[in-house]
Amino acid sequence: MVALLAAALVSGCSTGADQVDVNNGGEFRFVEATPSGEVIPPVERAAAPEFSGTLLGGGGESFSSVELVGDVAVLNFWGSWCPPCRVETPEFQEVYADVRVEGVQFLGINVKETSEQFAVAFVDRFGIEFPSVYDPRGEVALAFRDYPATAIPSTIVLDRQGRVAAVYTGAVSEENLRAVLDRVLAEEV
């Protein structure tokens, strides 16, 4: 467990002391990250927590996780300040462009930005079409306290029932994401 947490901190842009106190008086609990290309067996999956937030650059438009139910969903915790996100996010856009018609939704969760302008510039620069929730205080990350959403980037794949099918800390390759989505999409409803 300690090695996993250390690997997450090395491979991602982890949160620091200057960021929101995601512990909120408690202690974060982590599940083990899913190995590359692997999916949590359906009988072992837990329901993802419900969350809501304001869409990035959406003029105050709100988003609720209930909008994801019925589709496979990719939740990606990112920040414009995170070097691995600059590699991963454009690859996610390529996958999104290919699979959005197959019942797959992507949702970015932008965390710990000092200004929404930085996040909007990042999205514009990389031509990202999927929405992102602007979460500067880490409130959505707090909802996922049982998963390693404090290591940035982190990615959580949900099945059609809103259960956690895969959890990744650090950057996820385009090939790995496609393999996981193919497996989850192939599951019977």
Coordinates of N, CA and C in Angstrom, one line a residue:
M1 N 0.8 -1.2 0.0 CA 0.0 0.0 0.0 C 0.9 1.3 0.0
V2 N 1.9 1.2 0.8 CA 2.8 2.4 0.9 C 3.5 2.6 -0.5
A3 N 3.9 1.5 -1.1 CA 4.6 1.5 -2.4 C 3.6 2.1 -3.5
L4 N 2.3 1.7 -3.4 CA 1.3 2.2 -4.3 C 1.2 3.7 -4.2
L5 N 1.1 4.1 -3.0 CA 0.9 5.6 -2.7 C 2.1 6.3 -3.2
A6 N 3.3 5.8 -2.9 CA 4.6 6.4 -3.4 C 4.6 6.5 -4.9
A7 N 4.2 5.4 -5.6 CA 4.2 5.4 -7.0 C 3.2 6.4 -7.6
A8 N 2.1 6.6 -6.9 CA 1.1 7.5 -7.4 C 1.7 9.0 -7.3
L9 N 2.4 9.2 -6.2 CA 3.0 10.5 -6.1 C 4.1 10.8 -7.1
V10 N 4.8 9.8 -7.4 CA 5.9 10.0 -8.4 C 5.3 10.1 -9.8
S11 N 4.3 9.3 -10.1 CA 3.8 9.3 -11.5 C 2.8 10.5 -11.8
G12 N 2.2 11.1 -10.8 CA 1.3 12.1 -11.0 C 1.8 13.4 -10.4
C13 N 0.9 14.4 -10.4 CA 1.2 15.7 -9.8 C 0.3 15.7 -8.5
S14 N 0.8 15.1 -7.5 CA 0.0 15.0 -6.3 C -0.4 16.3 -5.7
T15 N -1.4 16.2 -4.8 CA -1.8 17.4 -4.1 C -0.8 17.8 -3.0
G16 N -0.7 19.0 -2.6 CA 0.3 19.4 -1.7 C -0.4 20.1 -0.5
A17 N 0.5 20.6 0.4 CA 0.0 21.2 1.7 C -0.8 22.5 1.4
D18 N -0.5 23.2 0.3 CA -1.1 24.4 0.0 C -2.5 24.2 -0.6
Q19 N -2.9 23.0 -0.8 CA -4.2 22.7 -1.5 C -5.2 22.4 -0.4
V20 N -6.5 22.2 -0.9 CA -7.6 22.0 0.0 C -7.3 20.9 0.9
D21 N -7.8 21.0 2.1 CA -7.7 19.9 3.1 C -8.7 18.8 2.7
V22 N -8.4 17.9 1.8 CA -9.3 16.9 1.4 C -9.6 15.9 2.5
N23 N -8.8 15.9 3.5 CA -9.0 15.0 4.6 C -10.2 15.5 5.4
N24 N -10.4 16.8 5.4 CA -11.6 17.4 6.1 C -11.7 16.8 7.5
G25 N -10.6 16.7 8.2 CA -10.7 16.3 9.6 C -10.6 14.8 9.7
G26 N -10.6 14.1 8.6 CA -10.6 12.6 8.6 C -9.3 12.2 7.8
E27 N -9.3 11.0 7.4 CA -8.2 10.4 6.7 C -8.7 9.8 5.4
F28 N -7.9 10.1 4.3 CA -8.3 9.5 3.0 C -8.0 8.0 3.1
R29 N -8.9 7.3 2.5 CA -8.7 5.8 2.4 C -8.6 5.5 0.9
F30 N -7.6 4.7 0.5 CA -7.4 4.4 -0.9 C -7.7 3.0 -1.2
V31 N -8.3 2.7 -2.3 CA -8.4 1.4 -2.9 C -7.1 1.2 -3.8
E32 N -6.8 0.0 -4.0 CA -5.6 -0.3 -4.9 C -6.0 0.1 -6.3
A33 N -5.0 0.7 -7.0 CA -5.2 1.1 -8.4 C -5.3 -0.1 -9.2
T34 N -6.1 0.0 -10.3 CA -6.3 -1.1 -11.2 C -5.0 -1.3 -12.1
P35 N -4.5 -2.5 -12.3 CA -3.4 -2.7 -13.2 C -3.8 -2.2 -14.6
S36 N -2.8 -1.8 -15.4 CA -3.1 -1.4 -16.8 C -3.9 -2.4 -17.5
G37 N -5.0 -2.0 -18.2 CA -5.8 -2.8 -19.0 C -6.8 -3.7 -18.3
E38 N -6.7 -3.6 -16.9 CA -7.6 -4.5 -16.1 C -8.8 -3.8 -15.7
V39 N -9.9 -4.6 -15.4 CA -11.2 -4.0 -15.0 C -11.6 -4.8 -13.8
I40 N -12.1 -4.1 -12.8 CA -12.6 -4.7 -11.6 C -13.8 -5.6 -11.9
P41 N -13.8 -6.9 -11.5 CA -15.0 -7.7 -11.8 C -16.3 -7.1 -11.3
P42 N -17.4 -7.3 -12.1 CA -18.6 -6.6 -11.8 C -19.1 -6.9 -10.4
V43 N -18.9 -8.1 -9.9 CA -19.4 -8.5 -8.5 C -18.7 -7.8 -7.4
E44 N -17.5 -7.2 -7.8 CA -16.7 -6.6 -6.8 C -16.8 -5.0 -6.8
R45 N -17.6 -4.5 -7.7 CA -17.6 -3.1 -7.9 C -18.5 -2.4 -6.9
A46 N -18.1 -1.2 -6.5 CA -18.9 -0.4 -5.6 C -19.5 0.8 -6.4
A47 N -20.6 1.3 -5.9 CA -21.2 2.4 -6.5 C -20.4 3.7 -6.3
A48 N -20.3 4.4 -7.4 CA -19.5 5.7 -7.3 C -20.4 6.7 -6.5
P49 N -19.7 7.6 -5.8 CA -20.5 8.6 -5.0 C -21.1 9.6 -6.0
E50 N -22.3 10.1 -5.5 CA -22.9 11.2 -6.3 C -22.2 12.5 -6.0
F51 N -22.1 13.3 -7.1 CA -21.5 14.6 -6.9 C -22.1 15.6 -7.9
S52 N -21.8 16.8 -7.7 CA -22.3 17.9 -8.6 C -21.3 19.0 -8.6
G53 N -21.4 19.9 -9.5 CA -20.5 21.0 -9.6 C -20.8 21.9 -10.7
T54 N -20.0 22.9 -10.9 CA -20.2 23.9 -12.0 C -19.3 23.6 -13.1
L55 N -19.8 23.6 -14.4 CA -19.0 23.3 -15.5 C -18.0 24.4 -15.8
L56 N -16.8 24.0 -16.2 CA -15.7 24.9 -16.5 C -16.1 25.7 -17.7
G57 N -16.0 27.1 -17.6 CA -16.3 27.9 -18.7 C -17.7 27.9 -19.2
G58 N -18.6 27.3 -18.4 CA -20.0 27.2 -18.7 C -20.9 28.3 -18.3
G59 N -20.4 29.4 -17.8 CA -21.2 30.5 -17.4 C -22.1 30.1 -16.2
G60 N -21.6 29.3 -15.3 CA -22.3 28.9 -14.1 C -23.2 27.7 -14.3
E61 N -23.2 27.0 -15.5 CA -24.0 25.8 -15.8 C -23.6 24.7 -14.8
S62 N -24.6 24.1 -14.2 CA -24.3 23.0 -13.3 C -24.3 21.6 -13.9
F63 N -23.6 20.7 -13.2 CA -23.5 19.3 -13.7 C -23.8 18.4 -12.5
S64 N -24.5 17.3 -12.7 CA -24.8 16.4 -11.7 C -24.4 15.0 -12.2
S65 N -23.8 14.2 -11.3 CA -23.4 12.8 -11.7 C -24.5 12.0 -12.2
V66 N -25.8 12.3 -11.9 CA -26.9 11.5 -12.4 C -27.0 11.5 -13.9
E67 N -26.4 12.5 -14.5 CA -26.3 12.6 -16.0 C -25.5 11.6 -16.6
L68 N -24.7 10.9 -15.8 CA -23.8 9.8 -16.3 C -24.5 8.4 -16.3
V69 N -25.5 8.3 -15.5 CA -26.1 7.0 -15.4 C -26.7 6.4 -16.7
G70 N -26.4 5.2 -17.0 CA -26.8 4.5 -18.2 C -25.7 4.5 -19.2
D71 N -24.7 5.3 -19.1 CA -23.6 5.3 -20.0 C -22.3 4.8 -19.2
V72 N -21.3 4.3 -20.0 CA -20.0 4.2 -19.4 C -19.4 5.6 -19.3
A73 N -18.7 5.8 -18.2 CA -18.2 7.2 -18.0 C -16.7 7.1 -17.6
V74 N -16.0 8.1 -18.1 CA -14.6 8.3 -17.8 C -14.4 9.6 -17.0
L75 N -14.0 9.5 -15.8 CA -13.8 10.7 -14.9 C -12.3 10.9 -14.8
N76 N -11.9 12.1 -15.2 CA -10.5 12.3 -15.2 C -10.2 13.6 -14.4
F77 N -9.4 13.4 -13.3 CA -9.1 14.5 -12.4 C -7.8 15.1 -12.9
W78 N -7.8 16.4 -13.3 CA -6.7 17.0 -14.0 C -6.5 18.4 -13.5
G79 N -5.3 19.0 -13.9 CA -5.0 20.4 -13.7 C -4.1 20.9 -14.8
S80 N -4.3 22.2 -15.1 CA -3.4 22.7 -16.2 C -2.0 22.8 -15.8
W81 N -1.7 22.8 -14.5 CA -0.4 22.9 -13.9 C 0.3 21.5 -13.8
C82 N -0.4 20.5 -14.3 CA 0.1 19.1 -14.2 C 0.8 18.6 -15.5
P83 N 2.1 18.4 -15.6 CA 2.7 18.0 -16.8 C 2.2 16.7 -17.4
P84 N 1.9 15.6 -16.6 CA 1.4 14.4 -17.3 C 0.0 14.7 -17.9
C85 N -0.8 15.7 -17.4 CA -2.1 16.0 -17.9 C -2.0 16.5 -19.3
R86 N -0.9 17.2 -19.6 CA -0.7 17.8 -20.9 C -0.5 16.7 -22.0
V87 N 0.0 15.6 -21.6 CA 0.2 14.4 -22.5 C -1.1 13.6 -22.6
E88 N -1.7 13.4 -21.4 CA -2.9 12.5 -21.3 C -4.2 13.1 -21.9
T89 N -4.4 14.3 -21.6 CA -5.7 15.0 -21.9 C -5.9 15.0 -23.5
P90 N -5.0 15.3 -24.3 CA -5.2 15.3 -25.7 C -5.5 13.8 -26.2
E91 N -4.9 12.8 -25.6 CA -5.1 11.5 -25.9 C -6.6 11.1 -25.5
F92 N -7.0 11.6 -24.4 CA -8.4 11.3 -24.0 C -9.4 11.9 -25.0
Q93 N -9.0 13.1 -25.5 CA -9.9 13.7 -26.5 C -10.0 12.8 -27.7
E94 N -8.9 12.2 -28.2 CA -9.0 11.3 -29.3 C -9.9 10.1 -29.0
V95 N -9.8 9.5 -27.9 CA -10.6 8.4 -27.5 C -12.1 8.9 -27.4
Y96 N -12.3 10.0 -26.8 CA -13.7 10.5 -26.7 C -14.3 10.7 -28.0
A97 N -13.6 11.3 -29.0 CA -14.1 11.5 -30.3 C -14.5 10.2 -31.0
D98 N -13.9 9.1 -30.7 CA -14.2 7.8 -31.3 C -15.3 7.1 -30.6
V99 N -15.5 7.3 -29.2 CA -16.4 6.4 -28.5 C -17.7 7.1 -28.0
R100 N -17.7 8.4 -28.1 CA -18.9 9.1 -27.6 C -20.2 8.6 -28.2
V101 N -20.2 8.2 -29.4 CA -21.4 7.6 -30.0 C -21.8 6.2 -29.6
E102 N -20.9 5.6 -28.8 CA -21.1 4.3 -28.3 C -21.7 4.2 -26.9
G103 N -22.1 5.4 -26.4 CA -22.6 5.4 -25.0 C -21.5 5.6 -24.0
V104 N -20.5 6.4 -24.3 CA -19.4 6.7 -23.4 C -19.3 8.2 -23.2
Q105 N -19.4 8.6 -21.9 CA -19.3 10.0 -21.6 C -17.9 10.2 -20.9
F106 N -17.3 11.3 -21.2 CA -16.1 11.8 -20.5 C -16.4 13.0 -19.7
L107 N -15.8 13.1 -18.5 CA -16.0 14.3 -17.7 C -14.7 14.5 -17.0
G108 N -14.1 15.7 -17.3 CA -12.9 16.1 -16.6 C -13.3 16.8 -15.3
I109 N -12.5 16.6 -14.3 CA -12.7 17.3 -13.0 C -11.4 18.1 -12.8
N110 N -11.5 19.4 -13.0 CA -10.4 20.3 -12.9 C -10.2 20.7 -11.5
V111 N -9.0 20.4 -10.9 CA -8.8 20.6 -9.5 C -7.6 21.6 -9.3
K112 N -7.7 22.3 -8.2 CA -6.7 23.2 -7.7 C -6.1 24.2 -8.6
E113 N -6.9 24.8 -9.5 CA -6.5 25.9 -10.3 C -6.6 27.1 -9.5
T114 N -5.6 28.0 -9.7 CA -5.7 29.3 -9.0 C -6.6 30.3 -9.8
S115 N -6.9 30.0 -11.0 CA -7.8 30.8 -11.8 C -8.5 29.9 -12.9
E116 N -9.8 30.1 -13.0 CA -10.5 29.3 -14.1 C -10.0 29.6 -15.4
Q117 N -9.4 30.8 -15.6 CA -8.8 31.2 -16.9 C -7.7 30.2 -17.4
F118 N -6.9 29.7 -16.4 CA -5.8 28.8 -16.8 C -6.4 27.5 -17.3
A119 N -7.5 27.0 -16.6 CA -8.1 25.8 -17.1 C -8.8 25.9 -18.4
V120 N -9.5 27.0 -18.6 CA -10.1 27.3 -19.9 C -9.1 27.4 -21.0
A121 N -8.0 28.0 -20.8 CA -6.9 28.1 -21.8 C -6.3 26.8 -22.1
F122 N -6.2 25.9 -21.1 CA -5.7 24.5 -21.3 C -6.7 23.8 -22.2
V123 N -8.0 23.8 -21.9 CA -9.0 23.1 -22.7 C -9.0 23.7 -24.2
D124 N -8.9 25.0 -24.3 CA -8.8 25.6 -25.7 C -7.6 25.2 -26.4
R125 N -6.4 25.2 -25.7 CA -5.2 24.9 -26.4 C -5.2 23.4 -26.9
F126 N -5.7 22.5 -26.2 CA -5.7 21.1 -26.6 C -7.0 20.7 -27.4
G127 N -7.9 21.6 -27.6 CA -9.1 21.3 -28.4 C -10.0 20.2 -27.7
I128 N -10.1 20.3 -26.4 CA -10.9 19.4 -25.6 C -12.4 19.7 -25.7
E129 N -13.2 18.7 -26.2 CA -14.6 18.9 -26.4 C -15.5 18.3 -25.3
F130 N -14.9 17.4 -24.5 CA -15.8 16.9 -23.4 C -15.8 17.9 -22.2
P131 N -16.9 17.9 -21.4 CA -17.0 18.9 -20.4 C -16.0 18.6 -19.2
S132 N -15.8 19.7 -18.4 CA -15.1 19.5 -17.2 C -15.8 20.3 -16.1
V133 N -15.8 19.7 -14.9 CA -16.3 20.4 -13.7 C -15.1 21.2 -13.2
Y134 N -15.4 22.5 -12.9 CA -14.4 23.3 -12.2 C -14.5 23.1 -10.7
D135 N -13.4 22.5 -10.1 CA -13.5 22.1 -8.7 C -12.2 22.6 -8.0
P136 N -12.1 23.9 -7.9 CA -10.8 24.5 -7.3 C -10.6 24.1 -5.9
R137 N -11.7 23.8 -5.1 CA -11.6 23.5 -3.7 C -11.5 22.0 -3.5
G138 N -11.6 21.2 -4.5 CA -11.4 19.7 -4.3 C -12.6 19.0 -3.8
E139 N -13.8 19.6 -3.9 CA -15.0 19.1 -3.3 C -15.4 17.7 -4.0
V140 N -15.3 17.6 -5.3 CA -15.6 16.4 -6.0 C -14.5 15.3 -5.6
A141 N -13.3 15.7 -5.5 CA -12.2 14.8 -5.1 C -12.6 14.3 -3.7
L142 N -13.1 15.1 -2.8 CA -13.6 14.7 -1.5 C -14.7 13.7 -1.6
A143 N -15.6 13.8 -2.5 CA -16.6 12.8 -2.7 C -16.0 11.4 -3.0
F144 N -14.9 11.4 -3.7 CA -14.2 10.2 -4.1 C -13.1 9.8 -3.1
R145 N -13.4 10.1 -1.8 CA -12.3 9.9 -0.8 C -11.9 8.4 -0.7
D146 N -12.7 7.5 -1.2 CA -12.2 6.1 -1.1 C -11.4 5.7 -2.3
Y147 N -11.2 6.6 -3.2 CA -10.4 6.3 -4.5 C -9.3 7.3 -4.5
P148 N -8.2 7.0 -5.3 CA -7.0 7.9 -5.2 C -7.2 9.1 -6.1
A149 N -8.2 9.9 -6.0 CA -8.5 11.1 -6.8 C -7.6 12.3 -6.4
T150 N -6.8 12.1 -5.3 CA -5.9 13.2 -4.9 C -4.6 13.2 -5.6
A151 N -4.3 12.1 -6.3 CA -3.1 12.0 -7.1 C -3.6 12.6 -8.5
I152 N -2.9 13.6 -9.0 CA -3.3 14.2 -10.3 C -2.2 13.9 -11.3
P153 N -2.6 13.3 -12.5 CA -3.9 12.9 -12.9 C -4.4 11.6 -12.2
S154 N -5.6 11.4 -12.1 CA -6.3 10.2 -11.7 C -7.5 10.0 -12.7
T155 N -7.8 8.7 -12.9 CA -8.9 8.4 -13.8 C -9.7 7.3 -13.2
I156 N -11.0 7.5 -13.2 CA -11.9 6.5 -12.7 C -12.9 6.2 -13.8
V157 N -13.1 4.9 -14.2 CA -14.0 4.5 -15.2 C -15.2 3.9 -14.5
L158 N -16.4 4.4 -14.9 CA -17.7 3.8 -14.3 C -18.4 3.0 -15.3
D159 N -19.0 1.9 -14.9 CA -19.8 1.1 -15.8 C -21.2 1.8 -15.9
R160 N -22.1 1.2 -16.7 CA -23.4 1.7 -17.0 C -24.3 1.9 -15.8
Q161 N -24.0 1.1 -14.7 CA -24.8 1.2 -13.5 C -24.2 2.2 -12.5
G162 N -23.2 2.9 -12.9 CA -22.6 3.9 -12.1 C -21.6 3.3 -11.0
R163 N -21.1 2.1 -11.3 CA -20.2 1.5 -10.4 C -18.7 1.7 -10.9
V164 N -17.8 1.7 -10.0 CA -16.4 1.9 -10.3 C -15.8 0.6 -10.9
A165 N -15.5 0.7 -12.2 CA -15.0 -0.4 -13.0 C -13.5 -0.4 -13.1
A166 N -12.8 0.7 -13.0 CA -11.4 0.8 -13.0 C -10.9 2.1 -12.4
V167 N -9.7 2.1 -11.7 CA -9.2 3.2 -11.1 C -7.7 3.3 -11.4
Y168 N -7.3 4.5 -11.9 CA -5.9 4.7 -12.3 C -5.3 5.9 -11.6
T169 N -4.1 5.8 -11.1 CA -3.4 7.0 -10.7 C -2.2 7.2 -11.6
G170 N -2.0 8.5 -11.9 CA -1.0 8.8 -12.9 C -1.6 8.8 -14.3
A171 N -0.8 9.1 -15.3 CA -1.3 9.1 -16.7 C -1.7 7.8 -17.2
V172 N -2.8 7.7 -18.0 CA -3.3 6.5 -18.6 C -3.0 6.7 -20.1
S173 N -2.5 5.7 -20.7 CA -2.2 5.8 -22.2 C -3.5 5.6 -22.9
E174 N -3.5 6.1 -24.1 CA -4.7 6.0 -25.0 C -5.0 4.5 -25.3
E175 N -4.0 3.7 -25.5 CA -4.2 2.3 -25.8 C -4.8 1.6 -24.6
N176 N -4.4 1.9 -23.4 CA -4.9 1.3 -22.2 C -6.3 1.7 -21.9
L177 N -6.6 3.0 -22.1 CA -8.0 3.5 -21.9 C -8.9 2.8 -22.9
R178 N -8.5 2.7 -24.2 CA -9.4 2.0 -25.2 C -9.6 0.6 -24.8
A179 N -8.6 -0.1 -24.3 CA -8.8 -1.5 -23.9 C -9.8 -1.6 -22.8
V180 N -9.7 -0.8 -21.8 CA -10.6 -0.8 -20.7 C -12.0 -0.5 -21.1
L181 N -12.2 0.5 -21.9 CA -13.5 0.9 -22.4 C -14.1 -0.2 -23.3
D182 N -13.3 -0.9 -24.1 CA -13.8 -2.0 -24.9 C -14.4 -3.1 -24.0
R183 N -13.6 -3.4 -22.9 CA -14.1 -4.4 -22.0 C -15.4 -4.0 -21.2
V184 N -15.4 -2.8 -20.8 CA -16.6 -2.4 -20.0 C -17.8 -2.3 -21.0
L185 N -17.6 -1.8 -22.2 CA -18.7 -1.7 -23.2 C -19.2 -3.0 -23.6
A186 N -18.4 -4.1 -23.6 CA -18.8 -5.4 -24.0 C -19.6 -6.1 -22.9
E187 N -19.6 -5.6 -21.7 CA -20.4 -6.2 -20.6 C -21.9 -6.1 -20.9
E188 N -22.6 -7.2 -20.5 CA -24.0 -7.2 -20.7 C -24.6 -6.3 -19.6
V189 N -25.7 -5.6 -20.0 CA -26.3 -4.7 -19.1 C -27.2 -5.5 -18.1

